mmCIF file of C-alpha atoms in Angstrom:
data_model
loop_
_atom_site.group_PDB
_atom_site.id
_atom_site.type_symbol
_atom_site.label_atom_id
_atom_site.label_comp_id
_atom_site.label_asym_id
_atom_site.label_seq_id
_atom_site.Cartn_x
_atom_site.Cartn_y
_atom_site.Cartn_z
ATOM 1 C CA UNK A 1 115.926 105.457 99.420
ATOM 2 C CA UNK A 2 112.487 105.441 100.961
ATOM 3 C CA UNK A 3 111.501 102.178 102.408
ATOM 4 C CA UNK A 4 107.592 101.788 103.154
ATOM 5 C CA UNK A 5 106.818 100.131 106.230
ATOM 6 C CA UNK A 6 103.297 100.741 106.643
ATOM 7 C CA UNK A 7 100.810 97.979 107.392
ATOM 8 C CA UNK A 8 98.673 98.918 104.437
ATOM 9 C CA UNK A 9 101.466 98.406 101.586
ATOM 10 C CA UNK A 10 101.412 94.660 102.146
ATOM 11 C CA UNK A 11 97.769 94.285 102.259
ATOM 12 C CA UNK A 12 97.248 96.441 99.415
ATOM 13 C CA UNK A 13 99.769 94.229 97.570
ATOM 14 C CA UNK A 14 97.995 90.956 98.730
ATOM 15 C CA UNK A 15 94.590 92.338 97.607
ATOM 16 C CA UNK A 16 95.334 93.494 93.970
ATOM 17 C CA UNK A 17 97.331 90.110 93.515
ATOM 18 C CA UNK A 18 94.494 88.011 94.623
ATOM 19 C CA UNK A 19 91.234 90.345 93.760
ATOM 20 C CA UNK A 20 92.160 92.457 90.873
ATOM 21 C CA UNK A 21 94.463 90.068 89.154
ATOM 22 C CA UNK A 22 92.539 86.814 90.252
ATOM 23 C CA UNK A 23 94.759 83.619 90.464
ATOM 24 C CA UNK A 24 97.955 85.505 90.276
ATOM 25 C CA UNK A 25 100.163 83.524 92.793
ATOM 26 C CA UNK A 26 102.716 85.040 94.713
ATOM 27 C CA UNK A 27 105.339 82.897 92.751
ATOM 28 C CA UNK A 28 103.895 84.596 89.354
ATOM 29 C CA UNK A 29 104.068 88.218 90.948
ATOM 30 C CA UNK A 30 107.276 87.496 92.094
ATOM 31 C CA UNK A 31 108.469 86.394 88.633
ATOM 32 C CA UNK A 32 106.905 89.061 86.948
ATOM 33 C CA UNK A 33 108.368 91.684 89.485
ATOM 34 C CA UNK A 34 112.046 90.136 89.424
ATOM 35 C CA UNK A 35 111.541 89.950 93.118
ATOM 36 C CA UNK A 36 112.404 87.037 95.218
ATOM 37 C CA UNK A 37 109.356 85.009 96.080
ATOM 38 C CA UNK A 38 110.375 85.240 99.901
ATOM 39 C CA UNK A 39 110.430 89.030 99.687
ATOM 40 C CA UNK A 40 106.864 88.958 98.307
ATOM 41 C CA UNK A 41 105.624 86.870 100.864
ATOM 42 C CA UNK A 42 107.384 89.156 103.736
ATOM 43 C CA UNK A 43 105.913 92.470 102.348
ATOM 44 C CA UNK A 44 102.639 90.716 102.141
ATOM 45 C CA UNK A 45 102.449 89.837 105.768
ATOM 46 C CA UNK A 46 104.148 92.944 106.795
ATOM 47 C CA UNK A 47 107.584 91.642 108.052
ATOM 48 C CA UNK A 48 109.539 93.607 105.641
ATOM 49 C CA UNK A 49 109.289 97.068 104.126
ATOM 50 C CA UNK A 50 109.332 97.921 100.457
ATOM 51 C CA UNK A 51 111.476 100.231 98.621
ATOM 52 C CA UNK A 52 110.697 102.453 95.889
ATOM 53 C CA UNK A 53 112.024 100.503 93.291
ATOM 54 C CA UNK A 54 110.338 97.081 94.479
ATOM 55 C CA UNK A 55 107.157 98.703 94.794
ATOM 56 C CA UNK A 56 107.079 100.149 91.129
ATOM 57 C CA UNK A 57 108.147 96.763 89.960
ATOM 58 C CA UNK A 58 105.362 95.116 91.939
ATOM 59 C CA UNK A 59 103.217 97.910 90.879
ATOM 60 C CA UNK A 60 103.970 97.384 87.210
ATOM 61 C CA UNK A 61 103.638 93.567 87.407
ATOM 62 C CA UNK A 62 100.177 93.935 88.468
ATOM 63 C CA UNK A 63 99.374 96.882 86.424
ATOM 64 C CA UNK A 64 98.568 99.518 89.004
ATOM 65 C CA UNK A 65 99.674 102.887 89.796
ATOM 66 C CA UNK A 66 102.015 102.724 92.912
ATOM 67 C CA UNK A 67 101.539 106.537 93.440
ATOM 68 C CA UNK A 68 97.358 105.923 93.766
ATOM 69 C CA UNK A 69 96.340 106.207 97.325
ATOM 70 C CA UNK A 70 95.090 103.106 98.956
#
């Protein structure tokens, strides 16, 4: 299981959530990705890494390709 801990991952998630998908709250992203709200918050703040499965779920909820370089 790969866990991404790069500072950029959480920042990119926050960017896509707030800029690319305007008005998508952390709660809406958490619900759409079937991920706990606290997990989304910690990932965006860089306090927690993200597994491949979680990253794929978040990317799908945001409508982005998780393999696309930031």
